PDB file of C-alpha atoms and ligand atoms in Angstrom:
ATOM      1  CA  MET A   1      -2.343   9.723  -1.894  1.00 51.00           C
ATOM      2  CA  GLY A   2      -3.328   9.732  -5.517  1.00 91.00           C
ATOM      3  CA  LEU A   3       0.244   9.714  -6.751  1.00 96.00           C
ATOM      4  CA  LYS A   4       0.934   6.300  -5.281  1.00 96.00           C
ATOM      5  CA  ARG A   5      -1.949   4.896  -7.269  1.00 96.00           C
ATOM      6  CA  TRP A   6      -0.878   6.779 -10.370  1.00 97.00           C
ATOM      7  CA  PHE A   7       2.641   5.339 -10.135  1.00 97.00           C
ATOM      8  CA  LEU A   8       1.487   1.745  -9.597  1.00 96.00           C
ATOM      9  CA  ARG A   9      -0.887   2.071 -12.526  1.00 97.00           C
ATOM     10  CA  HIS A  10       1.854   3.543 -14.729  1.00 97.00           C
ATOM     11  CA  ALA A  11       4.220   0.700 -13.794  1.00 97.00           C
ATOM     12  CA  ALA A  12       1.581  -1.965 -14.391  1.00 96.00           C
ATOM     13  CA  GLN A  13       0.735  -0.470 -17.778  1.00 97.00           C
ATOM     14  CA  MET A  14       4.383  -0.402 -18.860  1.00 97.00           C
ATOM     15  CA  VAL A  15       4.841  -4.020 -17.739  1.00 96.00           C
ATOM     16  CA  ARG A  16       1.749  -5.047 -19.707  1.00 97.00           C
ATOM     17  CA  GLN A  17       2.752  -3.199 -22.851  1.00 97.00           C
ATOM     18  CA  HIS A  18       6.369  -4.388 -22.855  1.00 97.00           C
ATOM     19  CA  PRO A  19       6.491  -8.021 -21.768  1.00 96.00           C
ATOM     20  CA  ARG A  20      10.090  -8.318 -22.987  1.00 96.00           C
ATOM     21  CA  HIS A  21      11.154  -5.992 -20.166  1.00 96.00           C
ATOM     22  CA  ARG A  22       8.805  -7.410 -17.552  1.00 96.00           C
ATOM     23  CA  ARG A  23      11.541  -8.844 -15.315  1.00 94.00           C
ATOM     24  CA  ALA A  24      13.664  -5.693 -15.377  1.00 93.00           C
ATOM     25  CA  MET A  25      10.627  -3.525 -14.696  1.00 96.00           C
ATOM     26  CA  MET A  26       9.401  -5.691 -11.821  1.00 96.00           C
ATOM     27  CA  LEU A  27      12.845  -5.366 -10.196  1.00 93.00           C
ATOM     28  CA  LYS A  28      12.640  -1.571 -10.497  1.00 96.00           C
ATOM     29  CA  LEU A  29       9.127  -1.568  -9.118  1.00 97.00           C
ATOM     30  CA  ALA A  30      10.214  -3.601  -6.078  1.00 97.00           C
ATOM     31  CA  HIS A  31      13.222  -1.265  -5.645  1.00 96.00           C
ATOM     32  CA  SER A  32      10.931   1.789  -5.725  1.00 98.00           C
ATOM     33  CA  VAL A  33       8.678   0.320  -3.038  1.00 97.00           C
ATOM     34  CA  ARG A  34      11.684  -0.451  -0.817  1.00 97.00           C
ATOM     35  CA  VAL A  35      13.191   3.024  -1.329  1.00 98.00           C
ATOM     36  CA  SER A  36       9.838   4.484  -0.386  1.00 98.00           C
ATOM     37  CA  ARG A  37       9.908   2.450   2.827  1.00 97.00           C
ATOM     38  CA  ASN A  38      13.514   3.457   3.527  1.00 97.00           C
ATOM     39  CA  CYS A  39      12.487   7.123   3.146  1.00 98.00           C
ATOM     40  CA  ALA A  40       9.708   6.610   5.689  1.00 97.00           C
ATOM     41  CA  ASP A  41      12.012   4.722   8.088  1.00 95.00           C
ATOM     42  CA  ILE A  42      14.804   7.294   7.990  1.00 96.00           C
ATOM     43  CA  GLY A  43      12.153  10.029   8.131  1.00 96.00           C
ATOM     44  CA  THR A  44      10.757   8.483  11.323  1.00 95.00           C
ATOM     45  CA  GLU A  45      14.230   8.342  12.880  1.00 93.00           C
ATOM     46  CA  LEU A  46      14.658  12.002  11.980  1.00 95.00           C
ATOM     47  CA  GLY A  47      11.364  12.898  13.653  1.00 96.00           C
ATOM     48  CA  LEU A  48       9.339  13.914  10.571  1.00 97.00           C
ATOM     49  CA  ASP A  49       5.647  14.437  11.188  1.00 96.00           C
ATOM     50  CA  ARG A  50       2.974  12.465   9.305  1.00 95.00           C
ATOM     51  CA  GLU A  51       2.632  14.880   6.393  1.00 95.00           C
ATOM     52  CA  ARG A  52       6.350  15.223   5.778  1.00 96.00           C
ATOM     53  CA  ARG A  53       6.805  11.481   6.049  1.00 96.00           C
ATOM     54  CA  ARG A  54       4.114  11.013   3.466  1.00 96.00           C
ATOM     55  CA  LEU A  55       5.911  13.374   1.073  1.00 97.00           C
ATOM     56  CA  ALA A  56       9.179  11.519   1.703  1.00 98.00           C
ATOM     57  CA  ARG A  57       7.473   8.221   0.950  1.00 97.00           C
ATOM     58  CA  THR A  58       6.014   9.574  -2.313  1.00 97.00           C
ATOM     59  CA  ILE A  59       9.421  10.862  -3.418  1.00 98.00           C
ATOM     60  CA  GLY A  60      10.929   7.443  -2.725  1.00 98.00           C
ATOM     61  CA  LEU A  61       8.243   5.719  -4.745  1.00 98.00           C
ATOM     62  CA  LEU A  62       8.556   8.084  -7.719  1.00 98.00           C
ATOM     63  CA  HIS A  63      12.320   8.666  -7.812  1.00 98.00           C
ATOM     64  CA  ASP A  64      12.929   6.050 -10.534  1.00 98.00           C
ATOM     65  CA  VAL A  65       9.738   6.693 -12.507  1.00 98.00           C
ATOM     66  CA  ALA A  66      11.750   7.129 -15.737  1.00 98.00           C
ATOM     67  CA  ARG A  67      13.368   3.689 -15.465  1.00 97.00           C
ATOM     68  CA  PHE A  68      10.399   2.124 -17.275  1.00 98.00           C
ATOM     69  CA  GLU A  69      10.677   4.422 -20.280  1.00 97.00           C
ATOM     70  CA  GLN A  70      14.476   4.170 -20.192  1.00 97.00           C
ATOM     71  CA  VAL A  71      14.569   0.389 -20.532  1.00 97.00           C
ATOM     72  CA  VAL A  72      11.970   0.398 -23.310  1.00 97.00           C
ATOM     73  CA  ARG A  73      13.757   3.061 -25.341  1.00 97.00           C
ATOM     74  CA  TYR A  74      17.362   2.048 -24.735  1.00 96.00           C
ATOM     75  CA  ASP A  75      17.240  -1.530 -23.433  1.00 94.00           C
ATOM     76  CA  SER A  76      19.551  -0.389 -20.628  1.00 92.00           C
ATOM     77  CA  PHE A  77      19.567   1.110 -17.138  1.00 91.00           C
ATOM     78  CA  VAL A  78      23.042   2.573 -17.588  1.00 88.00           C
ATOM     79  CA  ASP A  79      22.570   6.340 -17.864  1.00 91.00           C
ATOM     80  CA  SER A  80      25.914   6.948 -19.570  1.00 87.00           C
ATOM     81  CA  VAL A  81      24.861   4.835 -22.555  1.00 89.00           C
ATOM     82  CA  SER A  82      21.200   5.960 -22.583  1.00 94.00           C
ATOM     83  CA  VAL A  83      19.619   8.920 -20.794  1.00 96.00           C
ATOM     84  CA  ASN A  84      19.820  10.656 -17.404  1.00 97.00           C
ATOM     85  CA  HIS A  85      16.868   8.925 -15.723  1.00 98.00           C
ATOM     86  CA  GLY A  86      16.624  11.509 -12.917  1.00 98.00           C
ATOM     87  CA  ALA A  87      16.199  14.433 -15.308  1.00 98.00           C
ATOM     88  CA  LEU A  88      13.844  12.450 -17.539  1.00 98.00           C
ATOM     89  CA  GLY A  89      11.747  11.443 -14.521  1.00 98.00           C
ATOM     90  CA  ALA A  90      11.358  15.049 -13.349  1.00 98.00           C
ATOM     91  CA  ASP A  91      10.450  16.159 -16.898  1.00 98.00           C
ATOM     92  CA  ARG A  92       7.793  13.460 -17.173  1.00 98.00           C
ATOM     93  CA  LEU A  93       6.342  14.118 -13.700  1.00 98.00           C
ATOM     94  CA  GLN A  94       5.955  17.799 -14.552  1.00 97.00           C
ATOM     95  CA  GLU A  95       3.377  16.762 -17.138  1.00 97.00           C
ATOM     96  CA  VAL A  96       1.307  14.668 -14.706  1.00 97.00           C
ATOM     97  CA  PRO A  97      -1.903  16.468 -13.581  1.00 97.00           C
ATOM     98  CA  LEU A  98      -1.659  15.023 -10.033  1.00 97.00           C
ATOM     99  CA  VAL A  99       1.816  16.544  -9.722  1.00 97.00           C
ATOM    100  CA  GLN A 100       0.606  19.851 -11.126  1.00 97.00           C
ATOM    101  CA  ALA A 101      -2.154  19.783  -8.494  1.00 97.00           C
ATOM    102  CA  LEU A 102       0.300  19.520  -5.578  1.00 96.00           C
ATOM    103  CA  ALA A 103       0.997  22.550  -3.377  1.00 96.00           C
ATOM    104  CA  ALA A 104       3.780  24.571  -5.032  1.00 96.00           C
ATOM    105  CA  THR A 105       6.401  23.789  -2.364  1.00 95.00           C
ATOM    106  CA  ASP A 106       5.677  20.047  -2.374  1.00 96.00           C
ATOM    107  CA  ARG A 107       5.825  20.004  -6.172  1.00 97.00           C
ATOM    108  CA  ALA A 108       9.164  21.821  -6.201  1.00 96.00           C
ATOM    109  CA  VAL A 109      10.568  19.485  -3.524  1.00 97.00           C
ATOM    110  CA  LEU A 110       9.401  16.367  -5.409  1.00 98.00           C
ATOM    111  CA  LEU A 111      10.749  17.458  -8.800  1.00 97.00           C
ATOM    112  CA  HIS A 112      14.056  18.598  -7.318  1.00 97.00           C
ATOM    113  CA  ALA A 113      14.535  15.281  -5.507  1.00 97.00           C
ATOM    114  CA  VAL A 114      13.683  13.149  -8.555  1.00 98.00           C
ATOM    115  CA  ARG A 115      15.845  15.264 -10.881  1.00 97.00           C
ATOM    116  CA  HIS A 116      18.971  15.105  -8.750  1.00 97.00           C
ATOM    117  CA  HIS A 117      18.647  11.788  -6.893  1.00 97.00           C
ATOM    118  CA  ASN A 118      21.166  10.149  -9.226  1.00 94.00           C
ATOM    119  CA  ALA A 119      23.605  13.064  -9.653  1.00 92.00           C
ATOM    120  CA  ALA A 120      27.222  12.362  -8.737  1.00 83.00           C
ATOM    121  CA  ALA A 121      26.943  15.147  -6.169  1.00 81.00           C
ATOM    122  CA  ALA A 122      23.859  16.950  -4.872  1.00 82.00           C
ATOM    123  CA  PRO A 123      23.583  20.604  -6.039  1.00 85.00           C
ATOM    124  CA  GLN A 124      24.690  23.092  -3.381  1.00 82.00           C
ATOM    125  CA  ASP A 125      22.438  26.039  -4.061  1.00 74.00           C
ATOM    126  CA  SER A 126      18.958  24.640  -3.423  1.00 75.00           C
ATOM    127  CA  ASP A 127      16.617  25.801  -0.645  1.00 90.00           C
ATOM    128  CA  PRO A 128      16.910  23.927   2.680  1.00 91.00           C
ATOM    129  CA  GLY A 129      13.575  22.103   2.390  1.00 91.00           C
ATOM    130  CA  ALA A 130      14.305  20.765  -1.079  1.00 95.00           C
ATOM    131  CA  ALA A 131      17.880  19.913  -0.084  1.00 95.00           C
ATOM    132  CA  PHE A 132      16.629  17.891   2.896  1.00 96.00           C
ATOM    133  CA  TYR A 133      14.309  15.641   0.877  1.00 97.00           C
ATOM    134  CA  LEU A 134      16.956  15.197  -1.805  1.00 97.00           C
ATOM    135  CA  LYS A 135      19.423  13.974   0.835  1.00 96.00           C
ATOM    136  CA  LEU A 136      16.774  11.660   2.217  1.00 97.00           C
ATOM    137  CA  VAL A 137      15.980   9.986  -1.111  1.00 98.00           C
ATOM    138  CA  ARG A 138      19.659   9.751  -2.071  1.00 97.00           C
ATOM    139  CA  ASP A 139      20.370   7.929   1.191  1.00 97.00           C
ATOM    140  CA  ALA A 140      17.285   5.708   0.890  1.00 98.00           C
ATOM    141  CA  ASP A 141      18.172   4.824  -2.708  1.00 97.00           C
ATOM    142  CA  LYS A 142      21.789   3.984  -1.890  1.00 95.00           C
ATOM    143  CA  LEU A 143      20.756   1.792   1.043  1.00 96.00           C
ATOM    144  CA  ASP A 144      18.609  -0.305  -1.263  1.00 96.00           C
ATOM    145  CA  ILE A 145      21.294  -0.426  -3.963  1.00 92.00           C
ATOM    146  CA  PHE A 146      23.696  -1.834  -1.328  1.00 92.00           C
ATOM    147  CA  ARG A 147      21.093  -4.490  -0.623  1.00 92.00           C
ATOM    148  CA  VAL A 148      20.576  -5.293  -4.313  1.00 89.00           C
ATOM    149  CA  ILE A 149      24.317  -5.504  -5.038  1.00 89.00           C
ATOM    150  CA  CYS A 150      24.802  -7.848  -2.066  1.00 88.00           C
ATOM    151  CA  MET A 151      22.099 -10.075  -3.470  1.00 87.00           C
ATOM    152  CA  LEU A 152      23.624  -9.999  -6.966  1.00 86.00           C
ATOM    153  CA  HIS A 153      27.026 -10.987  -5.611  1.00 83.00           C
ATOM    154  CA  ARG A 154      25.484 -13.815  -3.608  1.00 81.00           C
ATOM    155  CA  THR A 155      23.332 -15.223  -6.384  1.00 79.00           C
ATOM    156  CA  ASN A 156      25.088 -14.402  -9.602  1.00 65.00           C
ATOM    157  CA  ASN A 157      28.718 -14.310  -8.624  1.00 63.00           C
ATOM    158  CA  GLY A 158      29.538 -11.852 -11.379  1.00 63.00           C
ATOM    159  CA  GLY A 159      28.062  -8.879  -9.542  1.00 69.00           C
ATOM    160  CA  GLU A 160      26.207  -6.111 -11.291  1.00 74.00           C
ATOM    161  CA  PRO A 161      24.813  -6.290 -14.825  1.00 69.00           C
ATOM    162  CA  ALA A 162      26.538  -2.915 -15.393  1.00 66.00           C
ATOM    163  CA  THR A 163      29.878  -4.754 -15.507  1.00 65.00           C
ATOM    164  CA  GLU A 164      28.912  -5.962 -18.972  1.00 67.00           C
ATOM    165  CA  ALA A 165      27.549  -2.666 -20.260  1.00 65.00           C
ATOM    166  CA  LEU A 166      30.698  -0.910 -19.037  1.00 73.00           C
ATOM    167  CA  GLN A 167      32.987  -3.680 -20.348  1.00 79.00           C
ATOM    168  CA  LEU A 168      34.923  -3.950 -17.123  1.00 85.00           C
ATOM    169  CA  SER A 169      38.061  -6.008 -16.685  1.00 85.00           C
ATOM    170  CA  ASP A 170      38.300  -8.919 -14.224  1.00 84.00           C
ATOM    171  CA  ALA A 171      41.815  -7.923 -13.120  1.00 85.00           C
ATOM    172  CA  PRO A 172      41.976  -7.619  -9.293  1.00 87.00           C
ATOM    173  CA  GLN A 173      43.256  -4.058  -9.590  1.00 91.00           C
ATOM    174  CA  VAL A 174      42.210  -0.695  -8.236  1.00 95.00           C
ATOM    175  CA  THR A 175      42.456   2.280 -10.593  1.00 96.00           C
ATOM    176  CA  PRO A 176      44.420   5.116  -8.884  1.00 96.00           C
ATOM    177  CA  ALA A 177      41.572   7.675  -9.146  1.00 97.00           C
ATOM    178  CA  ILE A 178      39.225   5.273  -7.316  1.00 97.00           C
ATOM    179  CA  ALA A 179      41.767   4.644  -4.530  1.00 97.00           C
ATOM    180  CA  ALA A 180      42.477   8.385  -4.263  1.00 97.00           C
ATOM    181  CA  ALA A 181      38.779   9.220  -3.835  1.00 97.00           C
ATOM    182  CA  ILE A 182      38.373   6.627  -1.071  1.00 97.00           C
ATOM    183  CA  ARG A 183      41.470   7.887   0.744  1.00 97.00           C
ATOM    184  CA  ALA A 184      40.051  11.412   0.525  1.00 97.00           C
ATOM    185  CA  GLN A 185      36.692  10.089   1.878  1.00 96.00           C
ATOM    186  CA  ARG A 186      34.832  11.089  -1.248  1.00 95.00           C
ATOM    187  CA  PRO A 187      32.463   9.105  -3.501  1.00 94.00           C
ATOM    188  CA  ALA A 188      34.547   7.587  -6.318  1.00 95.00           C
ATOM    189  CA  PRO A 189      33.966   8.889  -9.883  1.00 92.00           C
ATOM    190  CA  MET A 190      32.090   6.523 -12.239  1.00 88.00           C
ATOM    191  CA  ALA A 191      34.145   7.747 -15.212  1.00 89.00           C
ATOM    192  CA  ALA A 192      37.301   6.283 -13.629  1.00 93.00           C
ATOM    193  CA  VAL A 193      35.904   2.754 -13.207  1.00 93.00           C
ATOM    194  CA  GLN A 194      37.867   0.206 -15.238  1.00 92.00           C
ATOM    195  CA  THR A 195      37.658  -3.059 -13.298  1.00 92.00           C
ATOM    196  CA  ARG A 196      34.969  -4.978 -11.419  1.00 90.00           C
ATOM    197  CA  VAL A 197      36.890  -4.242  -8.230  1.00 93.00           C
ATOM    198  CA  ASP A 198      36.670  -0.513  -9.058  1.00 95.00           C
ATOM    199  CA  LEU A 199      32.906  -0.752  -9.445  1.00 92.00           C
ATOM    200  CA  LEU A 200      32.473  -2.533  -6.121  1.00 93.00           C
ATOM    201  CA  LEU A 201      34.726   0.001  -4.398  1.00 95.00           C
ATOM    202  CA  LEU A 202      32.769   2.819  -6.029  1.00 95.00           C
ATOM    203  CA  ARG A 203      29.564   1.432  -4.504  1.00 93.00           C
ATOM    204  CA  LEU A 204      31.285   1.151  -1.120  1.00 95.00           C
ATOM    205  CA  SER A 205      32.537   4.732  -1.444  1.00 96.00           C
ATOM    206  CA  TRP A 206      28.896   5.837  -1.351  1.00 93.00           C
ATOM    207  CA  VAL A 207      29.126   5.619   2.441  1.00 95.00           C
ATOM    208  CA  PHE A 208      30.899   8.995   2.148  1.00 95.00           C
ATOM    209  CA  ASP A 209      27.817  10.403   0.453  1.00 93.00           C
ATOM    210  CA  LEU A 210      25.253   9.254   3.039  1.00 95.00           C
ATOM    211  CA  SER A 211      23.910  12.326   4.794  1.00 94.00           C
ATOM    212  CA  PHE A 212      22.274  11.005   7.961  1.00 95.00           C
ATOM    213  CA  ALA A 213      23.639   8.965  10.856  1.00 93.00           C
ATOM    214  CA  ALA A 214      20.306   7.090  10.690  1.00 94.00           C
ATOM    215  CA  SER A 215      21.343   5.875   7.219  1.00 95.00           C
ATOM    216  CA  HIS A 216      24.716   4.613   8.456  1.00 93.00           C
ATOM    217  CA  GLN A 217      22.924   2.824  11.282  1.00 92.00           C
ATOM    218  CA  HIS A 218      20.534   1.247   8.797  1.00 91.00           C
ATOM    219  CA  LEU A 219      23.503   0.053   6.720  1.00 90.00           C
ATOM    220  CA  ALA A 220      25.354  -1.307   9.748  1.00 89.00           C
ATOM    221  CA  ARG A 221      22.280  -3.132  11.064  1.00 90.00           C
ATOM    222  CA  ARG A 222      21.823  -4.998   7.796  1.00 89.00           C
ATOM    223  CA  GLY A 223      25.477  -5.978   7.445  1.00 91.00           C
ATOM    224  CA  HIS A 224      25.620  -5.079   3.758  1.00 90.00           C
ATOM    225  CA  LEU A 225      28.893  -3.220   4.019  1.00 91.00           C
ATOM    226  CA  THR A 226      30.660  -6.225   5.543  1.00 91.00           C
ATOM    227  CA  GLN A 227      29.145  -8.560   2.966  1.00 91.00           C
ATOM    228  CA  LEU A 228      30.289  -6.425   0.039  1.00 91.00           C
ATOM    229  CA  VAL A 229      33.766  -6.052   1.470  1.00 93.00           C
ATOM    230  CA  GLY A 230      33.895  -9.853   1.612  1.00 91.00           C
ATOM    231  CA  CYS A 231      33.480  -9.932  -2.200  1.00 89.00           C
ATOM    232  CA  LEU A 232      36.708  -7.958  -2.777  1.00 92.00           C
ATOM    233  CA  PRO A 233      40.059  -9.652  -3.475  1.00 91.00           C
ATOM    234  CA  LYS A 234      42.380  -9.711  -0.442  1.00 91.00           C
ATOM    235  CA  THR A 235      45.322  -7.499  -1.336  1.00 92.00           C
ATOM    236  CA  GLN A 236      47.149  -5.125   0.997  1.00 94.00           C
ATOM    237  CA  LYS A 237      46.060  -2.085  -1.013  1.00 94.00           C
ATOM    238  CA  ILE A 238      42.396  -3.088  -0.856  1.00 95.00           C
ATOM    239  CA  GLU A 239      42.650  -3.934   2.874  1.00 95.00           C
ATOM    240  CA  ASP A 240      43.988  -0.423   3.540  1.00 96.00           C
ATOM    241  CA  LEU A 241      41.123   1.189   1.618  1.00 96.00           C
ATOM    242  CA  VAL A 242      38.552  -0.986   3.393  1.00 95.00           C
ATOM    243  CA  ASN A 243      39.994  -0.094   6.813  1.00 95.00           C
ATOM    244  CA  GLY A 244      39.513   3.571   5.944  1.00 95.00           C
ATOM    245  CA  LEU A 245      35.885   2.913   4.953  1.00 94.00           C
ATOM    246  CA  HIS A 246      35.157   1.007   8.132  1.00 92.00           C
ATOM    247  CA  SER A 247      36.608   3.608  10.450  1.00 93.00           C
ATOM    248  CA  TYR A 248      34.662   6.365   8.661  1.00 94.00           C
ATOM    249  CA  VAL A 249      31.390   4.453   9.102  1.00 92.00           C
ATOM    250  CA  ALA A 250      32.188   3.626  12.737  1.00 90.00           C
ATOM    251  CA  LYS A 251      32.576   7.354  13.472  1.00 91.00           C
ATOM    252  CA  ARG A 252      29.392   8.274  11.634  1.00 88.00           C
ATOM    253  CA  LEU A 253      27.323   5.748  13.585  1.00 84.00           C
ATOM    254  CA  ILE A 254      27.323   8.135  16.516  1.00 76.00           C
ATOM    255  CA  PRO A 255      24.743  10.840  15.717  1.00 62.00           C
TER     256      PRO A 255
HETATM  257 FE1  FE2 B 301      17.495   6.079  -9.738  1.00 69.33          FE
END
């Protein structure tokens, strides 16, 4: 599909023009390729035909298209201190002739998925087709973010770069709003994050936002949940929250 080529060319051009951000951009490019593959894998599990799988794969590849512009303009990937990269991505894609040339439904599905892939909660009122692909890319994206965070904790000990941008405390404490969300089996709110432990728990709370059993299976197979839990301090309060997470995932593994 032409859009795959367009995206790879766009990424390569941005990398060439902004060597200072080369490393950050290459990481995003690799992430986009993996999310694209996750979309195809989950899509296969869900029984999508060739054409629908191809659309899913394109959405996965393009979902973070605005990351390149974001890091050049703001020197950051943290939306709260820069720009909403989902909305910016959809706005930019709207201007791309290859996107304009898509069938109207495919175009609407693509733009909807890119625009809302990073929203705290998916919008409720969209049409079923668009809602399906949005769920798919949100799951695929989160699965790769779990992978990336695991790697960051293994290699860099300090966890995510966002801990610096958000000026998080090292105290081994859980902010009450984060604990409350996990007890209620809801994704934790970013605005409440105050400590590194909060941020890690917030990532873990994304299991409540995964839509498909195939995504939970993917997560369980790779062991990322267990690895991330291992990075948390061992306090009774945290153990209780983690037990809740594990039993939720165990139930969801059965389709
Ligand atoms: Fe994103």
